[in-house]
Coordinates of C-alpha atoms and ligand atoms in Angstrom, one line a residue:
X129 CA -94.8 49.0 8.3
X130 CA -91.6 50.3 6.4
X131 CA -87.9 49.3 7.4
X132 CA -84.8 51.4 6.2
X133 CA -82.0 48.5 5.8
X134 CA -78.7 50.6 5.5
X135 CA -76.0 49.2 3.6
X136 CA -78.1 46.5 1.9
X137 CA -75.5 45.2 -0.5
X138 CA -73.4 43.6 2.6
X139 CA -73.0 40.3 3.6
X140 CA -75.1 40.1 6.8
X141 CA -77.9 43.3 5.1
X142 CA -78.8 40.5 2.4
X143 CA -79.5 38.0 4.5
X144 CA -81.7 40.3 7.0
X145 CA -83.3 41.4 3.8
X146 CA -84.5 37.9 2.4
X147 CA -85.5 37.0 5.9
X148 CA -87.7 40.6 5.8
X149 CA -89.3 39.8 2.3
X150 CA -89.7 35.9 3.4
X151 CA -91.7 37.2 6.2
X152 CA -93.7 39.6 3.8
X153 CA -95.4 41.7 6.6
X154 CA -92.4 44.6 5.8
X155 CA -91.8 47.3 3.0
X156 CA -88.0 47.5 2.9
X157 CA -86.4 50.4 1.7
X158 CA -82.3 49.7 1.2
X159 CA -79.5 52.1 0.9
X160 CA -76.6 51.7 -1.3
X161 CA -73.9 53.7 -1.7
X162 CA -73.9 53.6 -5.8
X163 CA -77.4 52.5 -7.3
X164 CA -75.8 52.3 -10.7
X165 CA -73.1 49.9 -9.6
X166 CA -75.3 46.7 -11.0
X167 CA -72.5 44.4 -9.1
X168 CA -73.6 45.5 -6.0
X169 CA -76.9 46.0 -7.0
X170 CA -78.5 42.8 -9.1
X171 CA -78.0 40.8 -5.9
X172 CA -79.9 43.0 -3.9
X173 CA -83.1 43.5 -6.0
X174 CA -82.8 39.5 -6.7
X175 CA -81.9 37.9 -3.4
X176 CA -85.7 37.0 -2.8
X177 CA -87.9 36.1 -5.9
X178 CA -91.5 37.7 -5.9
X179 CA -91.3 39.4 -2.4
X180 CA -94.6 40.6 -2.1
X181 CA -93.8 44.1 -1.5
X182 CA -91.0 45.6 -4.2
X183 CA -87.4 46.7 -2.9
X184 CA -86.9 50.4 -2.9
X185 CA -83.2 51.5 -3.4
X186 CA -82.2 54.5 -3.0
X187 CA -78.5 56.0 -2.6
X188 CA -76.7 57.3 0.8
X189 CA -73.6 57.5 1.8
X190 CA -71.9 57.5 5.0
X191 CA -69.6 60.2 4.6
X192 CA -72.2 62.0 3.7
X193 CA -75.4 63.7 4.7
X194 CA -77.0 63.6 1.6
X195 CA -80.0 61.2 1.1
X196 CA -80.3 60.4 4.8
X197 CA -83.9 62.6 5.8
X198 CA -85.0 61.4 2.3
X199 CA -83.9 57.7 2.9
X200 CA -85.6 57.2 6.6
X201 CA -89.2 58.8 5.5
X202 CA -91.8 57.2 6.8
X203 CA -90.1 54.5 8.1
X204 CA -91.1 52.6 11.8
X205 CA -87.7 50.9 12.0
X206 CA -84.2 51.1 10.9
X207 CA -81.5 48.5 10.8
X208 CA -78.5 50.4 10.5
X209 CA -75.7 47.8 9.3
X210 CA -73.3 50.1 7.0
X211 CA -70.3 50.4 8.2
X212 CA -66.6 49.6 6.1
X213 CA -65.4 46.5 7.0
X214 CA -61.8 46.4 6.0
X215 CA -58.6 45.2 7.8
X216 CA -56.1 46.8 5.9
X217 CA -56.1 50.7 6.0
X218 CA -53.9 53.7 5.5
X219 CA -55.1 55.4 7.7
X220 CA -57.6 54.2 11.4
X221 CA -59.7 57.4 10.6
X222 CA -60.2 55.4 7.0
X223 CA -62.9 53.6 9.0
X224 CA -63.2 55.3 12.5
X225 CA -64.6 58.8 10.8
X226 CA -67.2 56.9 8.5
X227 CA -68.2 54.2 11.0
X228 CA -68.7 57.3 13.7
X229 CA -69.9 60.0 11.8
X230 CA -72.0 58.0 9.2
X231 CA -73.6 56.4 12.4
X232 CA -74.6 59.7 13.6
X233 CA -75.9 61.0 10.2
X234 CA -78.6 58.1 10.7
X235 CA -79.4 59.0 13.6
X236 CA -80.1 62.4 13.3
X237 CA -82.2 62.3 10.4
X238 CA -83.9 59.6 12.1
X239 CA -84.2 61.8 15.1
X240 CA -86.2 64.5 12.4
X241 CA -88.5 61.7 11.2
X242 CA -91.0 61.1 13.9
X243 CA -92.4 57.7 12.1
X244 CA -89.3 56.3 13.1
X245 CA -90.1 54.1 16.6
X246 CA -86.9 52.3 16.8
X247 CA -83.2 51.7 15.6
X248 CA -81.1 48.3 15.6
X249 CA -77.8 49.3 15.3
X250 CA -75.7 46.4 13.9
X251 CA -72.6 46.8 16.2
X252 CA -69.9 44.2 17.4
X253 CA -68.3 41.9 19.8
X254 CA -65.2 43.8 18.8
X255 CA -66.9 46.8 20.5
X256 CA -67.2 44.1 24.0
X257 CA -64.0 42.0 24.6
X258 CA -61.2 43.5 23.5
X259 CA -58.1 45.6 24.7
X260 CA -58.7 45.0 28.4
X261 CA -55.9 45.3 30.4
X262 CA -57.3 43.0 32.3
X263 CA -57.6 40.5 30.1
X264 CA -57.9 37.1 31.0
X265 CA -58.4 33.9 29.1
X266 CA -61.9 32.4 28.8
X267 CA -62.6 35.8 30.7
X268 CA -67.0 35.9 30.0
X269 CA -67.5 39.4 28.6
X270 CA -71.2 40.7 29.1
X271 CA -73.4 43.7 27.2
X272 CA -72.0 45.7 30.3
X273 CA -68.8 45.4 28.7
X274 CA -66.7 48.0 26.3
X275 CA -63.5 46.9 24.1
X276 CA -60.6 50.1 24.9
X277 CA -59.9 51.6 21.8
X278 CA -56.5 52.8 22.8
X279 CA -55.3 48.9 22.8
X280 CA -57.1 47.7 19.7
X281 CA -56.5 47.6 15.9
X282 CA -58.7 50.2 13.6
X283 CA -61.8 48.3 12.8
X284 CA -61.9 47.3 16.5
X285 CA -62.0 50.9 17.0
X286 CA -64.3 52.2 14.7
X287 CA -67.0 49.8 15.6
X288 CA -66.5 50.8 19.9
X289 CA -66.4 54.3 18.5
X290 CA -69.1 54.4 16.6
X291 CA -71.6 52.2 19.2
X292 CA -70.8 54.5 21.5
X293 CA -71.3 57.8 19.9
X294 CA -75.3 56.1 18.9
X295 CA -75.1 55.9 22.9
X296 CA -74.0 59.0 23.7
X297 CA -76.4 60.1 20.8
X298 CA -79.4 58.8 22.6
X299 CA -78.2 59.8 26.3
X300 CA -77.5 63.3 25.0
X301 CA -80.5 64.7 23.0
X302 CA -84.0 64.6 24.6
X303 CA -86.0 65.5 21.4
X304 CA -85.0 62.3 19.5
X305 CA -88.3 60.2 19.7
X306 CA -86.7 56.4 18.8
X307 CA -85.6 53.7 20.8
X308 CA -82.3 52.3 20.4
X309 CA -81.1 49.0 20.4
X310 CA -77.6 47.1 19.2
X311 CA -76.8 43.7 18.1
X312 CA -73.2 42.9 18.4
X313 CA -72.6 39.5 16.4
X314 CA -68.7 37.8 16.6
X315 CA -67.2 36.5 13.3
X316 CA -70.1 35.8 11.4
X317 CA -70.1 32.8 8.8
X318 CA -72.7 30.9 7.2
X319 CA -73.6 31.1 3.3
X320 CA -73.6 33.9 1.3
X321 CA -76.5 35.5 -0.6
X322 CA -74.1 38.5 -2.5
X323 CA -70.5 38.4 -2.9
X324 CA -68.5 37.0 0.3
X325 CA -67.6 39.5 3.7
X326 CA -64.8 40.0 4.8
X327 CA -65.3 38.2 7.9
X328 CA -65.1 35.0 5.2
X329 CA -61.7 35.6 4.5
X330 CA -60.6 33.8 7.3
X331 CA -61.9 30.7 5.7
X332 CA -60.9 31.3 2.7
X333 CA -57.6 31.7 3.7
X334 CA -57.6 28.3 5.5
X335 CA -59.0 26.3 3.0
X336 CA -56.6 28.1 0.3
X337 CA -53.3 27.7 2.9
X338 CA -53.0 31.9 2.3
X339 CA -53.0 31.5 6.3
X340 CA -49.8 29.7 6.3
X341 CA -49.9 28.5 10.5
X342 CA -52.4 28.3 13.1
X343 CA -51.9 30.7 15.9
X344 CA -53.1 30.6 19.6
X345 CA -56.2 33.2 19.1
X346 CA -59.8 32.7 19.8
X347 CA -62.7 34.1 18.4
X348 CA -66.5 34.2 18.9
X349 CA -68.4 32.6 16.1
X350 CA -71.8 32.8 14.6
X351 CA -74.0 32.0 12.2
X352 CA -75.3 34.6 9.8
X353 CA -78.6 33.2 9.6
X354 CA -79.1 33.8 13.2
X355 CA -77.5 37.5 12.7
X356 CA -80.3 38.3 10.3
X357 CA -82.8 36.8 12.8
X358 CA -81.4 38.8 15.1
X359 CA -81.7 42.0 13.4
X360 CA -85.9 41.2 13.2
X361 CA -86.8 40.2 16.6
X362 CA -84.8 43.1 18.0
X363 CA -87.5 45.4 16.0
X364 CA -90.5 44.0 17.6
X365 CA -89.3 42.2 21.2
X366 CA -85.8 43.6 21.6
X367 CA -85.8 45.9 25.0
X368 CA -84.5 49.4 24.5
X369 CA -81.2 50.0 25.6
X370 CA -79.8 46.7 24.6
X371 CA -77.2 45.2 23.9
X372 CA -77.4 41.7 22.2
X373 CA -74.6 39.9 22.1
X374 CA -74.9 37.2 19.2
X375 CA -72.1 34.8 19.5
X376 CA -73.1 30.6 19.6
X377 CA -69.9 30.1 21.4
X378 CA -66.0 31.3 20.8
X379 CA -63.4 29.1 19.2
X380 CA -59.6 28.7 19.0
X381 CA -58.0 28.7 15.1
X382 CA -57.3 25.4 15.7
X383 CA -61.0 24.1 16.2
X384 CA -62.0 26.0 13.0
X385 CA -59.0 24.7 11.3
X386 CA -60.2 20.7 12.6
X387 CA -63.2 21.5 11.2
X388 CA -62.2 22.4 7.7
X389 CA -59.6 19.6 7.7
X390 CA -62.1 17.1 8.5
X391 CA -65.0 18.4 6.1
X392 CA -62.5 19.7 3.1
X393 CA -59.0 17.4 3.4
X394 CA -61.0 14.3 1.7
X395 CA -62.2 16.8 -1.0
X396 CA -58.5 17.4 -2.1
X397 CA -57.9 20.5 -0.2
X398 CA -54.8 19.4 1.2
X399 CA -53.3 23.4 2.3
X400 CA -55.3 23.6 5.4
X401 CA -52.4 24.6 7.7
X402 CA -50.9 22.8 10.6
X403 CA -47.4 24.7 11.5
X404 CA -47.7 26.5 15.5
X405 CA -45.2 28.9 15.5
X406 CA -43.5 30.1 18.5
X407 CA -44.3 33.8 20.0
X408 CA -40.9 35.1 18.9
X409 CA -41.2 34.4 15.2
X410 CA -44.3 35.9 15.2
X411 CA -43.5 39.2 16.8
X412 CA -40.1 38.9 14.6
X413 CA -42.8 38.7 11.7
X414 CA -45.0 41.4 12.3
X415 CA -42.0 44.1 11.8
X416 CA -42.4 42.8 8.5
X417 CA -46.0 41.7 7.7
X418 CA -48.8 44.5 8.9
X419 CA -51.3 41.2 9.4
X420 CA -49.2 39.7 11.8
X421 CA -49.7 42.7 14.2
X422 CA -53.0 41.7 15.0
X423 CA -52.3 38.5 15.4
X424 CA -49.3 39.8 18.1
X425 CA -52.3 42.0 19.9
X426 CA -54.4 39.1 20.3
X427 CA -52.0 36.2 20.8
X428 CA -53.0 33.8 23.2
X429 CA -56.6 35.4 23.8
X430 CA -60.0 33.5 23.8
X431 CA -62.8 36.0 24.6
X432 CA -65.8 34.6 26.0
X433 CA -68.9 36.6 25.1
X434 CA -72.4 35.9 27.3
X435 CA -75.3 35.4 24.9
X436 CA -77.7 35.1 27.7
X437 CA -79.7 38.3 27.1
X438 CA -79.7 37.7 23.4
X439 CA -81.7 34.0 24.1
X440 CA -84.1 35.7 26.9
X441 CA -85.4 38.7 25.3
X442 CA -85.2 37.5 21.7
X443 CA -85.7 33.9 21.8
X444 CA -83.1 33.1 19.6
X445 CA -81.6 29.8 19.6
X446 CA -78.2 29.8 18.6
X447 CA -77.5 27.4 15.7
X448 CA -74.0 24.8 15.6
X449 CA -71.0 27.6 14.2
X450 CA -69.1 24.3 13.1
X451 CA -72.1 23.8 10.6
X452 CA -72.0 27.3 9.6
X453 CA -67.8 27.3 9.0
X454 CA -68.8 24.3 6.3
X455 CA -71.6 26.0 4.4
X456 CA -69.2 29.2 4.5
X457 CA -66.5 27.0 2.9
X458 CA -68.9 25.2 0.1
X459 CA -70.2 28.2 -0.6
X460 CA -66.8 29.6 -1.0
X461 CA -66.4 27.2 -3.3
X462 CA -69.5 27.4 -5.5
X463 CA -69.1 30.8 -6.3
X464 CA -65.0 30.5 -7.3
X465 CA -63.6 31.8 -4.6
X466 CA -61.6 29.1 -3.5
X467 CA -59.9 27.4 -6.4
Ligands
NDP170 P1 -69.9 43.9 4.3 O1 -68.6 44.5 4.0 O2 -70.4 42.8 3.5 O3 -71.0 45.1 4.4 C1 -70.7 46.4 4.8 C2 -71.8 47.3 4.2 O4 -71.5 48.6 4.6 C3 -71.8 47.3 2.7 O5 -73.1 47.3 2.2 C4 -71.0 48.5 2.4 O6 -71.3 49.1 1.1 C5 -71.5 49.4 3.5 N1 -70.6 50.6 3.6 C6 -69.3 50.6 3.9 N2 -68.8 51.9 3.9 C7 -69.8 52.6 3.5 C8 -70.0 54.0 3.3 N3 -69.0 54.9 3.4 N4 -71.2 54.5 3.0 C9 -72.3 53.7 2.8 N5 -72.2 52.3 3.0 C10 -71.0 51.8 3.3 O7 -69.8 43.4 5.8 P2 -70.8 42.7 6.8 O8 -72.1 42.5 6.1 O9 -70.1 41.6 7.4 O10 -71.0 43.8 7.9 C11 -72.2 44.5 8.2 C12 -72.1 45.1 9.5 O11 -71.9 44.1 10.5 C13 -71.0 46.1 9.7 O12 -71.4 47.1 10.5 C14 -69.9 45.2 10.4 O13 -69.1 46.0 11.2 C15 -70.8 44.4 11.3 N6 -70.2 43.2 11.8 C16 -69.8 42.2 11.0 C17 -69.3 41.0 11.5 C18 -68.8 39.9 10.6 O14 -68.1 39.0 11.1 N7 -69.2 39.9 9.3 C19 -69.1 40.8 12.9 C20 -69.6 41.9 13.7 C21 -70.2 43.0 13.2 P3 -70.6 48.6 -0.2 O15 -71.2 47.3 -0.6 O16 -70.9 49.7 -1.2 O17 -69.1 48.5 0.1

């Protein structure tokens, strides 16, 4: 059977893709957006040695439709994982109109392509648990759950925007023939097969003291090996019209920051940051700093995200996410990243 793996230069599409060719029963077909940018490329064609069947790369792009019937022929399943992952934007529609629209291009081609049996869209827990009015801490958000775009930063919104539209999608047109389901991971960290996520930053940033204090957010963690498990079992046992919510458990800042301190503080990283500033400064701040916004929409929040689904129907056992933020950080390290 043949798998389309969208976006396969990314962080979490490499490691789905050496899990695929270390199971060997797939033929993966991977889209990139440039197949002459060797960068992106050499990491791909290389991240398993000898898979037993050969990587085929071909070129789509999200804000396009060219290359998508092409790219989905013949293919039983399709992991759908590009999206842009950036913080910093001009613009929200920067990400909302290529996360949306780029979503939909999939699955209309797929919808064309009657090989295709099922879609696993790679979603969020940022479409889930956040902007709710409601909001309380250590509130337990569920796959019944939606984040409101109105009260959330862009890529919050482009990821609710764009899960929903594959809903809609599915709800709306009768003569699509695929099943449809979504895995919505939290911050994902674990080693890295390519170049580093964004969602690394964060660690980076610790380790390097670029996050100069520790504020009073919390955050749903996982492990990207268990994000590219995931993305497999939901092909074969995941139940259509899923949700699966990967998070092994949410954390404050200052747990992931105890963590590093305790693992990287004896290996001379001494910039691991301590400072807790007060609410004000802050908000004072984030007239000046755009990053400090988010941290202003999100102060003193701790989402809780239920992974009970996730273990029932897939059988996935969540591994430690403190074990994962350490392998993140030497990895880091390894490659140069942090100095
Ligand atoms: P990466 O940035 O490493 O991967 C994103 C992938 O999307 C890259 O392959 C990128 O291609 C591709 N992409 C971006 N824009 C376009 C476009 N216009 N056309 C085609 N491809 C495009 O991030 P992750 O691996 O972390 O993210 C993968 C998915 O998982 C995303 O959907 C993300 O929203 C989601 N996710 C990630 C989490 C995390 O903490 N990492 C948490 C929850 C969800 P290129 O390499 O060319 O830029």
């Amino acid at each position: 059977e043949k798998v389309l793996l969208t976006g396969a230069s990314g962080f979490i599409a490499l490691e789905i893709l050496y899990q695929l060719q270390e199971l060997g029963q797939y033929q993966v077909r991977g889209t990139v957006r440039d197949a002459s940018n060797e960068k992106k490329c050499k990491p791909v064609r290389e991240v398993f040695p000898n898979p037993r069947y050969p990587l085929e790369l071909v070129e789509a792009d999200l804000s396009s439709d060219k290359g998508w019937e092409e790219a989905v022929k013949g293919v039983t399943y399709i992991l759908h994982t590009a999206s842009p992952f950036v913080m910093r934007v001009k613009h929200e529609d920067d990400l909302i109109v290529p996360a949306r629209e780029g979503t939909l291009r999939v699955l209309r081609a797929a919808a064309k392509e009657p090989s295709v049996k099922r879609v696993i869209l790679t979603s969020s827990c940022a479409s889930i648990g956040y902007g709710h009015p409601d909001h309380k801490n250590e509130r337990i958000y569920g796959p019944d759950d939606w984040s409101v775009p109105a009260n959330v930063d862009a890529y919050t919104k482009s990821k609710t925007l764009a899960e929903k539209a594959a809903w809609d999608f599915v709800k709306d047109n009768k003569d699509h023939q695929f099943e449809l389901c979504t895995i919505n991971p939290a911050l994902v960290v674990g080693e890295f097969r390519g170049s580093a996520g964004t969602s690394l930053n964060m660690m980076r940033d610790i380790v390097t003291g670029a996050l100069p204090f520790v504020a009073p957010i919390g955050i749903g963690m996982v492990d990207v090996k268990d994000v590219g498990a995931a993305h497999i079992l939901a092909m074969t046992k995941g139940v259509p019209g899923q949700r699966y919510i990967l998070a092994a458990d949410s954390a404050w800042f200052a747990d992931i920051i105890a963590v590093c301190r305790a693992e990287f503080e004896p290996l001379g990283y001494t910039k691991i940051p301590s400072f807790q500033p007060p609410f004000w400064l802050v908000k004072l701040a984030s007239f000046f700093v755009a990053d400090a916004k988010s941290v202003v929409l999100t102060w003193g929040e701790k989402p809780m995200f239920d992974h009970s689904k996730t273990e029932q129907d897939l059988g996935l056992e969540f591994r430690d996410w403190k074990a994962a933020v350490i392998a993140a950080v030497h990895c880091l390290i390894r490659n140069g990243e942090i100095p």
